[in-house]
Amino acid sequence: MRGRTFLARCWEERTPGYANLLLFPLSFLYEMAVRIRNYLYDRGHLPTYRLPCPVISIGNLTVGGTGKTPLTVMVARIVKEAGYLPAIISRGYKGKGEKGVNIVAAEEEILLPPSVAGDEPALMASKLRGIPVLTGHDRVKVGEIAVKTFSPDCLICDDTFQHRRLHRDLDILLIRAKHPFGNGRLLPAGPLREPKEAMNRANVIIFTLKGEEPFPTFTDLPTPNFIARLEAKDLFIPSTGESRPLSFLAGKRVCAFAGIAEPASFARTLREQGAEPVSFLPFPDHYPYTTKDMKKIEAIAEEARADIICTTEKDAVRISDFPHFVLRTEMKIRKGKDRFTELILSTIRTWKRYH
């Protein structure tokens, strides 16, 4: 976590002088490469590939968590509830099968473990039974196989805003409402993957909030925009299938742990539900938990006299038969849900009308 903390300080402009000297030149070179690449795509010098299926892309401008996976789940449910079959494609970051093409889930069956599929695809497969989930670095190839194998009514592409090789019919960009661009610099001196003007490519912008963060006010945005909040839903025990309402957390002494992009946000969410995190263990993002780790966590919980042990959904998919509590969350559009739903479904209807 030290490297992550150091970069977080850099990206919030609380950096020592030597870090600026080291990171700014690298950031400049990275920005030049990104601008040249975007110029070549904008002018048609680099090709884009259209799939025989409408494509909905979900992505962001910064590294770290902005809610792409929860929004992908929400969009998939909107499509399925309207009577269409979506298929989800993702890179499968940190999964062993990232370089190939992998079918993570088909119909009601999950075919690959998180170690191969990657954390996010495995989580989506567990939450979206009956919806195909595929992974691979080459999203064009993955999309072709998804269309050939499952004949979906649309493809929902997780984390593809920068994957410009794939043509998309609807480009959804997620931006954190709080500190949306960090210090405004590109990697590695800042959190931006692309210059801020890249947001002009988006068809829809969603500003994401976590927990009880206040609603922001945005003006002068030509693109349709919405505000979404990642909210706690309930508690779940994977090993038994039991669930508890959020009220169960009130007054509970909790030993919490999380290996996500922003682990502190998980502790904050527990407090917002009335829990008392008596011990909190942050792990690196995508951390591969071992039996030894779990025994250590349980020992710390016992020493702290915690009533329960709790983690995130993304962490729980990496732990076989997790016998403790998982805080389940869901993304909700706050203001304009019907309009957002219509944008999604009209993309599919329009494509079908002309193809």
Short mmCIF file of C-alpha atoms in Angstrom, two decimals, residues 154-350:
data_model
loop_
_atom_site.label_atom_id
_atom_site.label_comp_id
_atom_site.label_asym_id
_atom_site.label_seq_id
_atom_site.Cartn_x
_atom_site.Cartn_y
_atom_site.Cartn_z
CA CYS A 154 -26.02 -5.84 -27.52
CA LEU A 155 -22.50 -5.91 -26.11
CA ILE A 156 -21.73 -4.04 -22.91
CA CYS A 157 -18.02 -3.30 -22.74
CA ASP A 158 -16.44 -2.70 -19.34
CA ASP A 159 -13.54 -0.21 -19.24
CA THR A 160 -13.25 0.53 -22.96
CA PHE A 161 -13.24 4.34 -23.20
CA GLN A 162 -9.57 4.23 -24.25
CA HIS A 163 -10.01 1.10 -26.43
CA ARG A 164 -10.76 3.14 -29.55
CA ARG A 165 -10.11 0.28 -31.96
CA LEU A 166 -13.61 -0.96 -31.14
CA HIS A 167 -16.44 1.13 -32.60
CA ARG A 168 -19.16 1.87 -30.06
CA ASP A 169 -22.74 3.01 -30.54
CA LEU A 170 -23.01 4.57 -27.08
CA ASP A 171 -20.01 5.82 -25.11
CA ILE A 172 -20.69 6.24 -21.38
CA LEU A 173 -18.03 8.07 -19.39
CA LEU A 174 -17.87 7.88 -15.60
CA ILE A 175 -16.29 10.74 -13.65
CA ARG A 176 -15.90 10.95 -9.89
CA ALA A 177 -17.93 13.87 -8.60
CA LYS A 178 -15.39 14.45 -5.83
CA HIS A 179 -11.94 15.43 -7.17
CA PRO A 180 -12.91 14.35 -10.72
CA PHE A 181 -9.47 14.82 -12.30
CA GLY A 182 -7.15 14.78 -9.28
CA ASN A 183 -4.37 17.30 -9.91
CA GLY A 184 -5.28 17.46 -13.60
CA ARG A 185 -2.09 15.75 -14.79
CA LEU A 186 -1.63 12.59 -16.80
CA LEU A 187 0.05 9.40 -15.60
CA PRO A 188 2.31 9.00 -13.74
CA ALA A 189 2.30 12.57 -12.33
CA GLY A 190 -1.49 12.46 -12.04
CA PRO A 191 -4.41 10.03 -12.29
CA LEU A 192 -5.54 10.93 -15.82
CA ARG A 193 -5.34 8.31 -18.57
CA GLU A 194 -6.08 10.95 -21.22
CA PRO A 195 -6.31 14.76 -21.41
CA LYS A 196 -9.58 16.12 -20.02
CA GLU A 197 -10.84 17.16 -23.46
CA ALA A 198 -11.20 13.46 -24.30
CA MET A 199 -14.50 13.62 -22.44
CA ASN A 200 -15.91 15.28 -25.58
CA ARG A 201 -16.00 11.80 -27.16
CA ALA A 202 -18.60 10.64 -24.65
CA ASN A 203 -22.29 10.42 -25.52
CA VAL A 204 -23.27 10.24 -21.85
CA ILE A 205 -21.44 11.43 -18.73
CA ILE A 206 -22.21 10.01 -15.31
CA PHE A 207 -20.82 11.67 -12.19
CA THR A 208 -20.42 9.04 -9.49
CA LEU A 209 -20.74 9.45 -5.74
CA LYS A 210 -20.01 7.09 -2.88
CA GLY A 211 -22.05 6.74 0.27
CA GLU A 212 -23.27 10.02 1.71
CA GLU A 213 -21.19 12.39 -0.42
CA PRO A 214 -23.31 15.46 -1.29
CA PHE A 215 -24.72 15.95 -4.77
CA PRO A 216 -22.55 18.29 -6.85
CA THR A 217 -23.77 20.95 -9.26
CA PHE A 218 -22.46 20.88 -12.82
CA THR A 219 -23.24 23.42 -15.52
CA ASP A 220 -22.43 24.01 -19.19
CA LEU A 221 -22.15 20.34 -20.12
CA PRO A 222 -23.35 19.75 -23.70
CA THR A 223 -23.45 15.98 -23.24
CA PRO A 224 -26.41 14.34 -21.44
CA ASN A 225 -25.23 13.85 -17.87
CA PHE A 226 -26.49 12.08 -14.78
CA ILE A 227 -25.55 11.60 -11.14
CA ALA A 228 -25.18 8.07 -9.80
CA ARG A 229 -24.48 6.89 -6.29
CA LEU A 230 -22.92 3.61 -5.21
CA GLU A 231 -25.11 2.55 -2.30
CA ALA A 232 -24.98 -0.23 0.25
CA LYS A 233 -27.69 -2.83 -0.39
CA ASP A 234 -27.44 -5.60 2.24
CA LEU A 235 -25.12 -8.14 3.89
CA PHE A 236 -24.51 -11.62 2.53
CA ILE A 237 -22.65 -14.77 3.68
CA PRO A 238 -21.40 -16.61 0.54
CA SER A 239 -20.75 -19.94 2.27
CA THR A 240 -24.35 -20.27 3.52
CA GLY A 241 -26.36 -17.99 1.21
CA GLU A 242 -27.76 -16.10 4.20
CA SER A 243 -28.47 -12.38 3.96
CA ARG A 244 -29.11 -9.62 6.49
CA PRO A 245 -30.57 -6.12 6.11
CA LEU A 246 -28.26 -3.13 6.53
CA SER A 247 -29.86 -2.42 9.91
CA PHE A 248 -28.00 -5.50 11.17
CA LEU A 249 -24.80 -3.41 11.18
CA ALA A 250 -26.09 -0.82 13.65
CA GLY A 251 -23.92 -0.90 16.78
CA LYS A 252 -21.86 -3.88 15.58
CA ARG A 253 -18.12 -3.99 16.26
CA VAL A 254 -16.68 -4.88 12.87
CA CYS A 255 -13.32 -6.21 11.75
CA ALA A 256 -13.20 -5.03 8.14
CA PHE A 257 -10.71 -5.65 5.36
CA ALA A 258 -10.56 -4.61 1.71
CA GLY A 259 -8.21 -4.91 -1.24
CA ILE A 260 -9.76 -2.36 -3.61
CA ALA A 261 -8.66 0.90 -5.25
CA GLU A 262 -9.93 3.02 -2.35
CA PRO A 263 -10.19 0.78 0.74
CA ALA A 264 -10.90 3.71 3.08
CA SER A 265 -14.23 4.24 1.31
CA PHE A 266 -15.35 0.79 2.51
CA ALA A 267 -14.68 1.67 6.15
CA ARG A 268 -16.58 4.93 5.64
CA THR A 269 -19.58 3.07 4.23
CA LEU A 270 -19.67 0.78 7.27
CA ARG A 271 -19.68 3.79 9.59
CA GLU A 272 -22.51 5.35 7.61
CA GLN A 273 -24.56 2.23 8.36
CA GLY A 274 -23.97 2.58 12.09
CA ALA A 275 -21.17 0.02 12.43
CA GLU A 276 -18.01 0.55 14.48
CA PRO A 277 -14.91 -0.68 12.60
CA VAL A 278 -12.74 -1.71 15.55
CA SER A 279 -10.03 -2.91 13.17
CA PHE A 280 -9.54 -2.16 9.49
CA LEU A 281 -7.05 -3.98 7.28
CA PRO A 282 -6.28 -2.47 3.85
CA PHE A 283 -4.74 -4.74 1.22
CA PRO A 284 -3.41 -3.94 -2.27
CA ASP A 285 -5.97 -3.87 -5.08
CA HIS A 286 -6.62 -7.36 -6.53
CA TYR A 287 -4.81 -8.96 -3.58
CA PRO A 288 -4.75 -12.81 -3.79
CA TYR A 289 -5.85 -13.87 -0.30
CA THR A 290 -4.44 -17.05 1.21
CA THR A 291 -5.58 -19.32 4.02
CA LYS A 292 -2.83 -17.77 6.15
CA ASP A 293 -4.27 -14.30 5.49
CA MET A 294 -7.73 -15.40 6.58
CA LYS A 295 -6.43 -16.95 9.79
CA LYS A 296 -4.58 -13.71 10.54
CA ILE A 297 -7.72 -11.64 9.91
CA GLU A 298 -9.78 -13.91 12.17
CA ALA A 299 -7.14 -13.66 14.91
CA ILE A 300 -7.15 -9.86 14.69
CA ALA A 301 -10.96 -9.86 14.85
CA GLU A 302 -10.89 -12.02 17.98
CA GLU A 303 -8.27 -9.81 19.61
CA ALA A 304 -10.32 -6.69 18.82
CA ARG A 305 -13.46 -8.40 20.16
CA ALA A 306 -15.27 -7.78 16.89
CA ASP A 307 -18.85 -9.01 16.52
CA ILE A 308 -18.43 -9.76 12.82
CA ILE A 309 -15.88 -9.81 10.00
CA CYS A 310 -16.88 -7.99 6.83
CA THR A 311 -15.39 -7.34 3.39
CA THR A 312 -16.40 -6.13 -0.09
CA GLU A 313 -17.98 -8.13 -2.91
CA LYS A 314 -14.86 -7.75 -5.02
CA ASP A 315 -12.70 -9.19 -2.22
CA ALA A 316 -15.12 -12.01 -1.46
CA VAL A 317 -14.94 -13.45 -5.00
CA ARG A 318 -11.23 -14.11 -4.37
CA ILE A 319 -11.90 -16.17 -1.23
CA SER A 320 -13.38 -19.67 -1.56
CA ASP A 321 -16.48 -20.32 0.58
CA PHE A 322 -16.05 -17.08 2.51
CA PRO A 323 -17.78 -17.75 5.88
CA HIS A 324 -18.18 -14.13 6.98
CA PHE A 325 -20.19 -11.10 5.90
CA VAL A 326 -19.97 -9.35 2.53
CA LEU A 327 -21.38 -5.85 2.07
CA ARG A 328 -23.29 -5.88 -1.21
CA THR A 329 -23.69 -2.62 -3.11
CA GLU A 330 -25.55 -1.35 -6.16
CA MET A 331 -25.32 1.67 -8.43
CA LYS A 332 -28.38 3.92 -8.61
CA ILE A 333 -29.06 6.84 -10.93
CA ARG A 334 -30.20 9.81 -8.84
CA LYS A 335 -32.30 12.03 -11.12
CA GLY A 336 -33.22 10.98 -14.61
CA LYS A 337 -33.28 7.18 -14.28
CA ASP A 338 -36.05 6.87 -16.91
CA ARG A 339 -34.15 9.11 -19.32
CA PHE A 340 -30.96 7.08 -18.83
CA THR A 341 -32.85 3.83 -19.39
CA GLU A 342 -34.31 5.22 -22.62
CA LEU A 343 -30.84 6.19 -23.89
CA ILE A 344 -29.68 2.61 -23.36
CA LEU A 345 -32.69 0.95 -24.97
CA SER A 346 -32.98 3.42 -27.85
CA THR A 347 -29.39 2.58 -28.79
CA ILE A 348 -30.42 -1.05 -29.26
CA ARG A 349 -33.69 -0.24 -31.03
CA THR A 350 -32.01 2.22 -33.42
#
